[in-house]
Coordinates of C-alpha atoms in Angstrom, one line a residue:
Chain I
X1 CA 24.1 -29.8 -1.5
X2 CA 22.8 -33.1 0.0
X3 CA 21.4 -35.6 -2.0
X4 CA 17.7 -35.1 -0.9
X5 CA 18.0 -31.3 -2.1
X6 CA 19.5 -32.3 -5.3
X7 CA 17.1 -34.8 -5.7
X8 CA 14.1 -32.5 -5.3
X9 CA 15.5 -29.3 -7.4
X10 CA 16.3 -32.1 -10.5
X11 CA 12.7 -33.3 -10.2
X12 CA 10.7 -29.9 -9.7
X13 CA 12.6 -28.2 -12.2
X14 CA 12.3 -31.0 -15.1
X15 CA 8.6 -30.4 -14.4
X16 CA 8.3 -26.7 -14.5
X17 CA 10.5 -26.3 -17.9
X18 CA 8.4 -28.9 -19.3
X19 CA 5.5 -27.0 -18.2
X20 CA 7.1 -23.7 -19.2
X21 CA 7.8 -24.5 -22.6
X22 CA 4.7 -26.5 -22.9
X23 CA 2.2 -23.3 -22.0
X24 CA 4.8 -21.3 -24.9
X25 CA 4.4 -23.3 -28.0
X26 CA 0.5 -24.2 -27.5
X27 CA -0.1 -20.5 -27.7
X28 CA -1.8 -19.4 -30.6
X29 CA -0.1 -16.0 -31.0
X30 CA 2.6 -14.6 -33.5
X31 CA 5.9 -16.7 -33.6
X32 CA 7.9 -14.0 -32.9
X33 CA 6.0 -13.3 -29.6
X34 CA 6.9 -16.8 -28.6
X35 CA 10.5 -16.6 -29.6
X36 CA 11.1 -13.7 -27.5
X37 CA 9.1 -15.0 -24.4
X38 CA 10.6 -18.6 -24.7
X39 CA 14.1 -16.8 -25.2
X40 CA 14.1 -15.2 -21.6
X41 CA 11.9 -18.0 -19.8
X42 CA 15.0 -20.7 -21.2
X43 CA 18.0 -18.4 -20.1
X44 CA 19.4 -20.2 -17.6
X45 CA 17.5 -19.1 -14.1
X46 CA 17.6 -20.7 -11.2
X47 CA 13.9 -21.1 -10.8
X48 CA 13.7 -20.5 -7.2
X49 CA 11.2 -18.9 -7.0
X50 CA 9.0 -22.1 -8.1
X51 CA 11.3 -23.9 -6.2
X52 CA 10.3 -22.5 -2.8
X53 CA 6.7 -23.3 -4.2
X54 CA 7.0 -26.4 -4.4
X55 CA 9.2 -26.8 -0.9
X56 CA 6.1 -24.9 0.9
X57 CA 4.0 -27.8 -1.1
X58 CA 5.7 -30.5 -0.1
X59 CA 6.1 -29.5 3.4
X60 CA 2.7 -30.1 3.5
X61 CA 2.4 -33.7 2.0
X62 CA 0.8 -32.2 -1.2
X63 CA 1.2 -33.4 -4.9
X64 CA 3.4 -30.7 -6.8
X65 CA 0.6 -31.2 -10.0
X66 CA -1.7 -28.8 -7.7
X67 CA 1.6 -25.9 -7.5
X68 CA 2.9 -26.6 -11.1
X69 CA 0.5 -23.8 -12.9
X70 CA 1.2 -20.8 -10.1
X71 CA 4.8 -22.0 -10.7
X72 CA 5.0 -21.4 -14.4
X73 CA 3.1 -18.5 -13.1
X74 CA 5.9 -17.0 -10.7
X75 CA 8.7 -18.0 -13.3
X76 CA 6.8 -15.6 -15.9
X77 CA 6.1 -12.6 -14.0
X78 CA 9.9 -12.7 -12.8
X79 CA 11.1 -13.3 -16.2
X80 CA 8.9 -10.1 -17.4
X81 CA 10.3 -8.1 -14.3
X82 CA 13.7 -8.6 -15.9
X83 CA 13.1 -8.1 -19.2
X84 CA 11.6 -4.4 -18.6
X85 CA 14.3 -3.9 -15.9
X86 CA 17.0 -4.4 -18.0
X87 CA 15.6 -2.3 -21.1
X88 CA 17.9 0.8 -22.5
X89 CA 15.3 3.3 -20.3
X90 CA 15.8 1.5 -17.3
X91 CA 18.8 -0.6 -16.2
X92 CA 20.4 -0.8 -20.1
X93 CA 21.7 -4.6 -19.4
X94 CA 23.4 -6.2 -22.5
X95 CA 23.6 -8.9 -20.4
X96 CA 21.4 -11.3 -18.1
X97 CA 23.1 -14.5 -17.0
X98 CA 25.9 -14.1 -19.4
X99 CA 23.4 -14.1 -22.1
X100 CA 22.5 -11.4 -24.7
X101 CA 19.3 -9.5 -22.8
X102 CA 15.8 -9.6 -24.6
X103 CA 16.1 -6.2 -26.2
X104 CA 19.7 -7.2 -27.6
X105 CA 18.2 -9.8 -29.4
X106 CA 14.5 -8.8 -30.3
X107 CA 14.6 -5.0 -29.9
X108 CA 13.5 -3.1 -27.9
X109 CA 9.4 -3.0 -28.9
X110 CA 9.4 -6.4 -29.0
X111 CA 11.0 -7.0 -25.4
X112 CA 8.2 -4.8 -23.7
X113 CA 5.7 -6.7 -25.3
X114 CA 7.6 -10.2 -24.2
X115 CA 7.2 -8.8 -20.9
X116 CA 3.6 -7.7 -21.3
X117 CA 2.8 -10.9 -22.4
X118 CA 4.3 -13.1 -20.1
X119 CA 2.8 -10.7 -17.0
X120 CA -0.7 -11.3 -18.0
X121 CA -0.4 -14.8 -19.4
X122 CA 0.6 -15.7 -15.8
X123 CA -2.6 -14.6 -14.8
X124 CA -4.2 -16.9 -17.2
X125 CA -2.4 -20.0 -16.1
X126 CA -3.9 -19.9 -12.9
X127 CA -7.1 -18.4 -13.9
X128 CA -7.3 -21.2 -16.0
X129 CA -5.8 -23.7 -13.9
X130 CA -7.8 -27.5 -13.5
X131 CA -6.6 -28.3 -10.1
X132 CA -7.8 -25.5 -7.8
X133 CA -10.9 -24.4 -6.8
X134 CA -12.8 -21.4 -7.2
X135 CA -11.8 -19.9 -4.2
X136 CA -8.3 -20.6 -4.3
X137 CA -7.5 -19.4 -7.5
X138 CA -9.2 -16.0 -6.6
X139 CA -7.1 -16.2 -3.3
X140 CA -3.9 -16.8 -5.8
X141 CA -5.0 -13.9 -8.3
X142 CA -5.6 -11.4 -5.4
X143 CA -1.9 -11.6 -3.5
X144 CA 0.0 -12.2 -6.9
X145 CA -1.5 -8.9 -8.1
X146 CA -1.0 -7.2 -5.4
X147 CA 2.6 -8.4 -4.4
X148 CA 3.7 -7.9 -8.5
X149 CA 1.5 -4.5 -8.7
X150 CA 2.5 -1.1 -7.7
X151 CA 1.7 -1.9 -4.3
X152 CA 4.5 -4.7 -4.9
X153 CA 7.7 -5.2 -7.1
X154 CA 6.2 -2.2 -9.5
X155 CA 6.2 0.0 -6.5
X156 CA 9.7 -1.2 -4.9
X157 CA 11.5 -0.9 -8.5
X158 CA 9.8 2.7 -8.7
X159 CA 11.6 3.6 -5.7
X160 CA 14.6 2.0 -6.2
X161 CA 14.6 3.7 -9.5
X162 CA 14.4 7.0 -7.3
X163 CA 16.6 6.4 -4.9
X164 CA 19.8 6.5 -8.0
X165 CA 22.1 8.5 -7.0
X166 CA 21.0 8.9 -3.7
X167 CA 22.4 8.0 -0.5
X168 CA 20.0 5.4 1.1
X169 CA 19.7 4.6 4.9
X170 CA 19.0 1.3 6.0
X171 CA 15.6 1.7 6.2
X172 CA 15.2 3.1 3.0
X173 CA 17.2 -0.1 1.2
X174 CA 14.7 -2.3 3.1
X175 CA 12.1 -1.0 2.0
X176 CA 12.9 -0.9 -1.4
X177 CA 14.1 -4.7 -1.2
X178 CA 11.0 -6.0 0.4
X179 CA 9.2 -4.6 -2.3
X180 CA 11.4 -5.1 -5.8
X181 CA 12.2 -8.5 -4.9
X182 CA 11.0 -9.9 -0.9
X183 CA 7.4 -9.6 -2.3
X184 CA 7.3 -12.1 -5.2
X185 CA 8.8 -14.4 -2.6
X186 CA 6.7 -13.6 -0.3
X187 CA 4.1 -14.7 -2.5
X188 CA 5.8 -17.8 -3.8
X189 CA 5.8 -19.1 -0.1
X190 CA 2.3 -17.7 0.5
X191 CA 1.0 -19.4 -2.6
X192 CA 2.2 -22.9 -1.3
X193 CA 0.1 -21.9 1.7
X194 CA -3.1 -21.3 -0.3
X195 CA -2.2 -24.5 -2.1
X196 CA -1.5 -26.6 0.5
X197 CA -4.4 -25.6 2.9
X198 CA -2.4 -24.2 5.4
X199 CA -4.4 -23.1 9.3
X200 CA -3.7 -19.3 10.2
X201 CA -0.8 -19.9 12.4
X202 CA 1.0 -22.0 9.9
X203 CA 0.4 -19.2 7.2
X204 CA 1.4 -16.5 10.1
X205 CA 5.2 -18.4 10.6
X206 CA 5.4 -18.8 6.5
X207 CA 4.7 -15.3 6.1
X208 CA 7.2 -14.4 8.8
X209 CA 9.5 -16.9 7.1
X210 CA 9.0 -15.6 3.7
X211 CA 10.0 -11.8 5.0
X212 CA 13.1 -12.6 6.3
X213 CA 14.3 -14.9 3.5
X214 CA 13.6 -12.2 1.0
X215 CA 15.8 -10.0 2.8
X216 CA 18.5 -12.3 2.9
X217 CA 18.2 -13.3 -0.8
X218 CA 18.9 -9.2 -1.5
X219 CA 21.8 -8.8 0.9
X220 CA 23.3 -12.0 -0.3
X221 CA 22.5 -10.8 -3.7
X222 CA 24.7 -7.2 -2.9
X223 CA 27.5 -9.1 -1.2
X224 CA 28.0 -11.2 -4.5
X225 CA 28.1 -7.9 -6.1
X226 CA 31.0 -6.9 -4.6
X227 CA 32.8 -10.8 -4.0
X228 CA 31.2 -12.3 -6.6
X229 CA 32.9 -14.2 -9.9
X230 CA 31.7 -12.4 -13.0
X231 CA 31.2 -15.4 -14.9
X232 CA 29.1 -17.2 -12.4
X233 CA 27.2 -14.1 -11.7
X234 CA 26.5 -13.2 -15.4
X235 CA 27.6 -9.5 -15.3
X236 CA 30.3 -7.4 -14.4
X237 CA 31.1 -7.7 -11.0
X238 CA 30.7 -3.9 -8.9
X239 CA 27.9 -3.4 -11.3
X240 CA 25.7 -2.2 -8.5
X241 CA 28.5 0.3 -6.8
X242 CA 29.3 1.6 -10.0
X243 CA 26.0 3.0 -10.6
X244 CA 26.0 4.6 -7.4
X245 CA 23.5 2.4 -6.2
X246 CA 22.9 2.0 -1.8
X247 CA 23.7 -1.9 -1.2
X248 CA 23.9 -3.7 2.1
X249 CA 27.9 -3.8 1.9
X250 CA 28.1 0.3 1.3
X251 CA 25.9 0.9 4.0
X252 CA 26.7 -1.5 6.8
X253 CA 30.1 -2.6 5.3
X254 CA 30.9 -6.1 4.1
X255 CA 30.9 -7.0 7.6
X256 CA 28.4 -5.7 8.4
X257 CA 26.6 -7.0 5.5
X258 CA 27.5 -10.4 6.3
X259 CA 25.9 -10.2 9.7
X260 CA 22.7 -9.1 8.6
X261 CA 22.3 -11.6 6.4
X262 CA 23.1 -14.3 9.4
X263 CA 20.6 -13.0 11.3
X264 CA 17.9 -12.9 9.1
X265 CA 18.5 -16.6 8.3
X266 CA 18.2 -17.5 11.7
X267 CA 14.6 -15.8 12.3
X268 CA 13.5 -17.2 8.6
X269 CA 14.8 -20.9 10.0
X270 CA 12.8 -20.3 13.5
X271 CA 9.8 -18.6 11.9
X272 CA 9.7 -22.5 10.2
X273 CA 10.3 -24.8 12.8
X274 CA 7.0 -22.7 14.5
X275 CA 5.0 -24.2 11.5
X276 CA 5.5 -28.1 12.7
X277 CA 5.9 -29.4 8.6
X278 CA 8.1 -31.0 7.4
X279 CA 10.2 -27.9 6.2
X280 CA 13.5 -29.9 5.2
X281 CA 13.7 -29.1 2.3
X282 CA 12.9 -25.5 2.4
X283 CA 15.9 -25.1 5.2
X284 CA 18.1 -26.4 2.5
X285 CA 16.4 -24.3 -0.3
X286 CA 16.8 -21.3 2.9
X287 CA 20.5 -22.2 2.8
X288 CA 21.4 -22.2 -0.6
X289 CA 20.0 -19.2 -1.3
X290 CA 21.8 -16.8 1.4
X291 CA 24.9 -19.1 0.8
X292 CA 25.0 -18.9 -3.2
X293 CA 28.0 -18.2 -5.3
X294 CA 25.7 -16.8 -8.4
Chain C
X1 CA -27.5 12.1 -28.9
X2 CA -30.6 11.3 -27.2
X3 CA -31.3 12.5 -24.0
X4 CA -31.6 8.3 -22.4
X5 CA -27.9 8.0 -24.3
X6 CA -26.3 11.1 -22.9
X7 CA -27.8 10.4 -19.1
X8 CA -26.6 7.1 -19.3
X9 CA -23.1 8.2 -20.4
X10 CA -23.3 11.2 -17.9
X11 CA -23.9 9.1 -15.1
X12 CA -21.5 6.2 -15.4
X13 CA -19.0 8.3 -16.5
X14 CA -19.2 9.6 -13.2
X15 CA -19.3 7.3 -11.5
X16 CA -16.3 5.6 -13.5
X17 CA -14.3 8.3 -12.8
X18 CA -14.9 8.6 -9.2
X19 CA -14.0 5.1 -8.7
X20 CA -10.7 5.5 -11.3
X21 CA -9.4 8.5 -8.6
X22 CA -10.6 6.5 -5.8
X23 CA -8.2 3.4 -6.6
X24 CA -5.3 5.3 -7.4
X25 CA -5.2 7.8 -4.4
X26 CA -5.4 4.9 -1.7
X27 CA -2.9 2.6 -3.4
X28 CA 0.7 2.8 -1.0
X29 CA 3.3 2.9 -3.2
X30 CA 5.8 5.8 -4.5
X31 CA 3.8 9.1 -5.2
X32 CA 5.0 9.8 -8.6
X33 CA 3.9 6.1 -9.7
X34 CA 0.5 7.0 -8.6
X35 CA 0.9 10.6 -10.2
X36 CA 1.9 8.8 -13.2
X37 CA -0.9 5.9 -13.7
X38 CA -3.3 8.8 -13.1
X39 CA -2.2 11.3 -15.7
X40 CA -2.7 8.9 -18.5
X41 CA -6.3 7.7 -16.7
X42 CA -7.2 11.4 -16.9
X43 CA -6.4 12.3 -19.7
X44 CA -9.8 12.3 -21.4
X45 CA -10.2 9.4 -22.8
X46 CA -14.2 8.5 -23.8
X47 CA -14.3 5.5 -21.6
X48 CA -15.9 3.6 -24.7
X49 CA -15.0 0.5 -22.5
X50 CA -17.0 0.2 -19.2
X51 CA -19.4 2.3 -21.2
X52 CA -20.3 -1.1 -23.6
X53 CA -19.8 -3.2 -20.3
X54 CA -22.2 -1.0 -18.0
X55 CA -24.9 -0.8 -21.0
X56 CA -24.8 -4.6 -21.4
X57 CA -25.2 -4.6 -17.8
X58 CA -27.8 -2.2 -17.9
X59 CA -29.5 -4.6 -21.1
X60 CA -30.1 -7.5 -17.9
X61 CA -31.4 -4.6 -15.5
X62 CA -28.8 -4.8 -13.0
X63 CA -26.8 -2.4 -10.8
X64 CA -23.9 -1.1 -12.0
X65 CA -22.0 -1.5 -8.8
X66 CA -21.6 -5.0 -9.7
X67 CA -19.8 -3.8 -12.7
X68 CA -17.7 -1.2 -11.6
X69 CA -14.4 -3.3 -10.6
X70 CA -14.1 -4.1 -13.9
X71 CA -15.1 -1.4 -15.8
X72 CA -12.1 0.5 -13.8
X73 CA -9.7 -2.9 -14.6
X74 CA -10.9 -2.5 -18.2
X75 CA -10.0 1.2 -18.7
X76 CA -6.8 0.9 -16.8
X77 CA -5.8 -2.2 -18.9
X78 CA -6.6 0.2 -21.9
X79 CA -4.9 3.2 -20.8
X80 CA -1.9 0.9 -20.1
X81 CA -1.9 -0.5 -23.9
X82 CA -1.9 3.4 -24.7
X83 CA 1.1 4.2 -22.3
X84 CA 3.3 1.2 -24.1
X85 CA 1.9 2.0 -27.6
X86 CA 3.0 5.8 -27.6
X87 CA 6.6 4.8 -26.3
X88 CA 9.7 5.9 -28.5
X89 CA 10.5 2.2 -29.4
X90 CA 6.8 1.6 -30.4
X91 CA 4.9 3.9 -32.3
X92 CA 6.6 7.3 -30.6
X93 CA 4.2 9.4 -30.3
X94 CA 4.5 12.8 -28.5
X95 CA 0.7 13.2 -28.3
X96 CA -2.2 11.2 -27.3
X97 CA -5.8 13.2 -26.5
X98 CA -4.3 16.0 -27.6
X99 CA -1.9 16.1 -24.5
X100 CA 2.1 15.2 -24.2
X101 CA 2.0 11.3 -23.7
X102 CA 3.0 9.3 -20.8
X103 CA 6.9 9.4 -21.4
X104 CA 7.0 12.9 -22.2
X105 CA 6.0 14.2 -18.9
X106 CA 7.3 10.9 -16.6
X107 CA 10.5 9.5 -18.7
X108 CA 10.3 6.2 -20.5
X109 CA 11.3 4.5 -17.3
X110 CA 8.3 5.7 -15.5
X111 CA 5.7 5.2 -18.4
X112 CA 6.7 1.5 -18.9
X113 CA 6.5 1.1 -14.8
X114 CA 3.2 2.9 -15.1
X115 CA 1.5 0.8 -17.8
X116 CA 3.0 -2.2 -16.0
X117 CA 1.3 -1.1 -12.6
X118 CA -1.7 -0.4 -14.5
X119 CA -2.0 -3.9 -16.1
X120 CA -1.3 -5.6 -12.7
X121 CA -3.7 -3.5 -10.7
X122 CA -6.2 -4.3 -12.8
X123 CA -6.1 -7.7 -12.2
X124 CA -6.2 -6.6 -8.5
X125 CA -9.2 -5.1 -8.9
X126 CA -11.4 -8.2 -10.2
X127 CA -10.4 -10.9 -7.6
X128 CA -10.8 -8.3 -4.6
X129 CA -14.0 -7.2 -6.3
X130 CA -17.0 -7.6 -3.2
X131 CA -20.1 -7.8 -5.0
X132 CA -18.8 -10.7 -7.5
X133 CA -18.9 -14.9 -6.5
X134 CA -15.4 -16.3 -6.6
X135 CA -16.7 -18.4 -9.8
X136 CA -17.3 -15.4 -11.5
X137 CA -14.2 -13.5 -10.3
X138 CA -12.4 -16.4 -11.8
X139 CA -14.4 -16.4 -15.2
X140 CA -13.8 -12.5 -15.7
X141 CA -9.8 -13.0 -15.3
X142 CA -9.8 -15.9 -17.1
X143 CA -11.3 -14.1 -20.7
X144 CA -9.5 -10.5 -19.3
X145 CA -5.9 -12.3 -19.2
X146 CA -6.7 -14.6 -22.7
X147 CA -8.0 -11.3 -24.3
X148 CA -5.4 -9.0 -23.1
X149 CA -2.6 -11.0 -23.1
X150 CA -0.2 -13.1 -26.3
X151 CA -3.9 -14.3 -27.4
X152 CA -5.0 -11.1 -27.7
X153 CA -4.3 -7.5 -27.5
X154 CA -0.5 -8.1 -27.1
X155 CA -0.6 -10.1 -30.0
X156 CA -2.2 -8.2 -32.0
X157 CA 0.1 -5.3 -31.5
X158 CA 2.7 -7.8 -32.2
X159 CA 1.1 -8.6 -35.1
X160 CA 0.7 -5.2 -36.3
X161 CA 4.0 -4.2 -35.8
X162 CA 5.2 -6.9 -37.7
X163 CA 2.8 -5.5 -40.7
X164 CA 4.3 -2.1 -40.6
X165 CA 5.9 -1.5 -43.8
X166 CA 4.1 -4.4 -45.6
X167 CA 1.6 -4.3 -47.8
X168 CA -1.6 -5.8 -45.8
X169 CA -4.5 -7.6 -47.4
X170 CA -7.9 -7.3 -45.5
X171 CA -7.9 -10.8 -43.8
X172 CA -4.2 -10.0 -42.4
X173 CA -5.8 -6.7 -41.4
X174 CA -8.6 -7.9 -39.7
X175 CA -7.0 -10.3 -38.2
X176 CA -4.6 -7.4 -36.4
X177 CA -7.8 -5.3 -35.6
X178 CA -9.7 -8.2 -34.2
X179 CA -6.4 -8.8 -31.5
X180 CA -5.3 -5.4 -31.4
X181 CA -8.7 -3.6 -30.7
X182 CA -11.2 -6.1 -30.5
X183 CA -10.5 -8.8 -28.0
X184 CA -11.3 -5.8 -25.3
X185 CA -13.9 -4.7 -27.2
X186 CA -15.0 -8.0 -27.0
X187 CA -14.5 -8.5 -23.0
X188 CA -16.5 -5.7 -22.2
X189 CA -19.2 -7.0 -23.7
X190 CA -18.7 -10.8 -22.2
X191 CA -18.0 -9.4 -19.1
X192 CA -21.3 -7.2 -18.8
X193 CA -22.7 -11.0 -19.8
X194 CA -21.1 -12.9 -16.8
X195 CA -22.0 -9.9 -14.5
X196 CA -25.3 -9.4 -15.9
X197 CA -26.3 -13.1 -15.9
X198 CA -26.7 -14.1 -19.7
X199 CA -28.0 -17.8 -20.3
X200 CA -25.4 -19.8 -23.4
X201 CA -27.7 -18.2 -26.3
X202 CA -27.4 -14.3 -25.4
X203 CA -24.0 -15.3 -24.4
X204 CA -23.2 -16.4 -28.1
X205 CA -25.2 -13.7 -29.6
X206 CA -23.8 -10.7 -27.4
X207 CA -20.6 -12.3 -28.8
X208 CA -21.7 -11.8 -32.3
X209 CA -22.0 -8.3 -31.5
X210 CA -19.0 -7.8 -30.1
X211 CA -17.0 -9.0 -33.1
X212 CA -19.2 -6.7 -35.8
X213 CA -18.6 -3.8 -33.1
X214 CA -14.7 -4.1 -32.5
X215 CA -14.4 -4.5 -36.6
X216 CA -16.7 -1.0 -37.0
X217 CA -14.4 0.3 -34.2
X218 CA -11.4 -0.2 -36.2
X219 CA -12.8 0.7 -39.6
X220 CA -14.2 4.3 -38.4
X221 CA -10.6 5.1 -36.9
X222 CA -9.3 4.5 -40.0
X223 CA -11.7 6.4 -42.3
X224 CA -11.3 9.5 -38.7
X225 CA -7.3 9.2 -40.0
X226 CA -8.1 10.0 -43.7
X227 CA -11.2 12.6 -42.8
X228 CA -10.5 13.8 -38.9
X229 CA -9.9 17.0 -37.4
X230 CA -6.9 16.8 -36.3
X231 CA -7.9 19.3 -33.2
X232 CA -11.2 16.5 -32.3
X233 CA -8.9 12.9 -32.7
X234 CA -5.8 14.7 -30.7
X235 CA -3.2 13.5 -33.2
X236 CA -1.8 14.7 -36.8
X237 CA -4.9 13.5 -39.4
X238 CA -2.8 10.8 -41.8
X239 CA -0.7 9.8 -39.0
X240 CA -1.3 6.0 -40.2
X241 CA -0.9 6.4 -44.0
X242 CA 2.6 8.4 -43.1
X243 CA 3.8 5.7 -41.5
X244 CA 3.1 3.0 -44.5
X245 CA 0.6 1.6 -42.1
X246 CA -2.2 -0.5 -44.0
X247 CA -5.7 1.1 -43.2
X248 CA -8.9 -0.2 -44.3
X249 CA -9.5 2.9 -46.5
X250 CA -6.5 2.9 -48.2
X251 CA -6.9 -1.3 -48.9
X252 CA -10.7 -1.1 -50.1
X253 CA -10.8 2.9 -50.7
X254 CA -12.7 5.2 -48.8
X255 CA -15.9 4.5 -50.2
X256 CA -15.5 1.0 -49.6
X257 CA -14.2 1.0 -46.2
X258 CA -17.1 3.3 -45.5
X259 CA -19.5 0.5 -46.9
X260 CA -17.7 -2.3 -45.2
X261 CA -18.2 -0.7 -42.0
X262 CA -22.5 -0.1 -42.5
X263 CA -22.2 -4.0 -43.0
X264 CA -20.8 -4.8 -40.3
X265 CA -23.0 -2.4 -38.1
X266 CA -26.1 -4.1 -39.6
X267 CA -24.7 -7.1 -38.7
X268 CA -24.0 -5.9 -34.3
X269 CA -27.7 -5.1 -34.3
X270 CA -29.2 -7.8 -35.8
X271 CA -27.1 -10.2 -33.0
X272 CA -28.4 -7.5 -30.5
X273 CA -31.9 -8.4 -31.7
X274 CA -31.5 -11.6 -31.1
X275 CA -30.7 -11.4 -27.9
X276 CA -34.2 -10.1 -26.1
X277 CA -32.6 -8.0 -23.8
X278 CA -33.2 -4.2 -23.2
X279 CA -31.0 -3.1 -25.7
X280 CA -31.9 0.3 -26.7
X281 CA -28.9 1.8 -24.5
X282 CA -26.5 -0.4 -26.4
X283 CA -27.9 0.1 -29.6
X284 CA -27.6 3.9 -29.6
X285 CA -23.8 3.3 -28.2
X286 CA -22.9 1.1 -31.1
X287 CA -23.9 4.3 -33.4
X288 CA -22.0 6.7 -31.1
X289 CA -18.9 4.5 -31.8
X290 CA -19.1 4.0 -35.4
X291 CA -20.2 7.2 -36.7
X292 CA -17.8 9.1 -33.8
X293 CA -16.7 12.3 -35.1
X294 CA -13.1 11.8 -32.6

């Protein structure tokens, strides 16, 4: 990681926990509530999807104070996704980055209510929010809806849920994948459009960006699943497989996988260079997230 | 009920339920998620909801069309409380309107998926809303989210879980009615007052109301567990009480809860009064909820 990277990630990250456990403990609502939202929001994520936010922010020259609420926002509705999808119904987790999961800890009433909570106080936060305007908040409510609804990660973790113990061609992975997860980063990137007053060709390339980069998070995301170090991932390695679940390696091979995913980075990097920012930092943040180790 | 009440309901029921189908059938995502956000919307509920927001609408004179987003976000952020309520973790119920819950016909994975899409779509519904301004778009999600999310209904339910097995006094009770129920009680009614136009003083007084009504609400459910028909309210009559729940009849009696409830109905119509609006509509609806036989 080069120093600029680090640099950035230390900085935007010490202002979105602040910010997350800020918008937590000034909420007037029963303490237990807050536990079990606070517990998952303060487990150890990587943030990246307010990361790329803020890297779409500053690409344009803008101040991250105007990203930071649609931030918190992003990190709650992805904290909520996993708390539901890792409940005894669904994906019966113990554990989520090598922590005890929300329902091991709070039960299992009180986890879907964590989730509930934290999905519709992310809506607030921007609603609410004293930096944007009007129009731009609406903007924000309308694609954050839509990309987290069931016409978005509700709708791709429904079919993935269907496809169990089925065998999935390619198509049908991707279509899963750009739903369950390529859709919340589609919005993160989309969202730093909005914010930082992108024209229509710039939010065209960022869009085209912001499809290819979810992909390649979810193939990278299967290849740790099979090469992965259990400790670093935070669950048992072959998870995946051992549910019979279709990933990138067991259809195209590891290979195979790991060609895919090449590609894809290459058309997310050219889709940016079209946009004429200063898209630095989101290269790196491009890199490090096809290239992680957990 | 008179015959201006019953064409009132009649009519916006209608058209409530033509717009509820309408939403569903032309989302894109997986069929059964559709099939199973619909069943629950279906399933007969009385629409109490939109009704309150279209009469307060109705109380300014104005179209109902301008409504109709979020009376159809309201009723599906209801029928998604229901869905999550019902689950075995919660309160486990096998019946709701007299039919098999959610997760009795779709699985437990489904119905959580299903109130999740629910609450996002609804959400969806208000900031792509055509006939609203993008200030009051952003007014409408801002109350929705604070009075459906840890602030309010979540919390409530939070609350009242928390209660169970406890032996309740009435300010701890009314404090889990006024979350659990009322704060969407209350948004229907402040909603029909930002769609509707209301100037700060029918604002506060339609307020008013809306506190007395979502207290009445709650009472006369309690005193339908103790003296229902079990056929009518679609679930077994002392359902509460067998579950050590604290009820407002079994904290002040039944006489008293019955008296505690005309109070509180004297007090919704006097703040009605106050308002000078055309309030006959939501008068008559305020009698239809308290003294509901179901």
């Amino acid at each position: 990681m080069t120093d600029t990277l680090n640099g950035f990630m230390e900085k935007h990250k010490g202002i979105l926990d602040k910010e997350l456990k800020n918008r937590i403990s000034k909420l007037d609502t029963p303490s237990v509530l807050k536990e079990a939202m606070a517990y998952s929001l303060e487990a150890g994520g990587k943030r990246i999807r307010p990361l790329l936010l803020f890297a779409v922010i500053d690409s344009f020259g803008k101040n991250p104070d105007s990203g930071l609420s649609t931030a918190a926002a992003l990190e709650m509705i992805h904290t909520y996704s996993l708390i539901h999808d890792d409940l005894p119904s669904m994906d019966n987790d113990d554990l989520r980055r090598g922590k005890p999961t929300n329902h091991r800890v709070f039960g299992e009433a009180m986890a879907i209510l964590a989730g509930d909570g934290l999905l519709t106080y992310s809506f607030q936060l921007i609603a609410e929010d004293q930096h944007l305007q009007a129009a731009q908040k609406v903007e924000l409510l309308q694609l954050l809806s839509k990309c987290a609804g069931p016409e978005g990660m509700v709708g791709g973790q429904v079919a993935d849920m269907e496809g169990e113990n089925k065998k999935l061609g390619i198509d049908e992975l991707e279509y899963i994948h750009t739903h369950k997860t390529g859709k919340l980063l589609t919005f993160s990137v989309l969202a730093g459009a909005i914010i930082g007053g992108a024209d229509s060709k710039q939010r065209e390339y960022l869009e085209q960006f912001s499809h290819h980069l979810g992909l390649s998070f979810q193939i990278s995301d299967d290849i740790l699943d099979v090469t992965g170090d259990e400790e670093l991932i935070g669950k048992p390695v072959g998870s995946d497989t051992g549910r019979h679940k279709s990933t990138y390696p067991s259809v195209l091979t590891l290979k195979g996988a790991k060609e895919h995913l090449s590609r894809h980075i290459e058309e997310a990097k050219k889709a940016l260079d079209h946009t004429h920012l200063n898209t630095e930092v989101l290269s790196q943040i491009t890199d490090l997230i096809a290239y992680r180790t957990h």
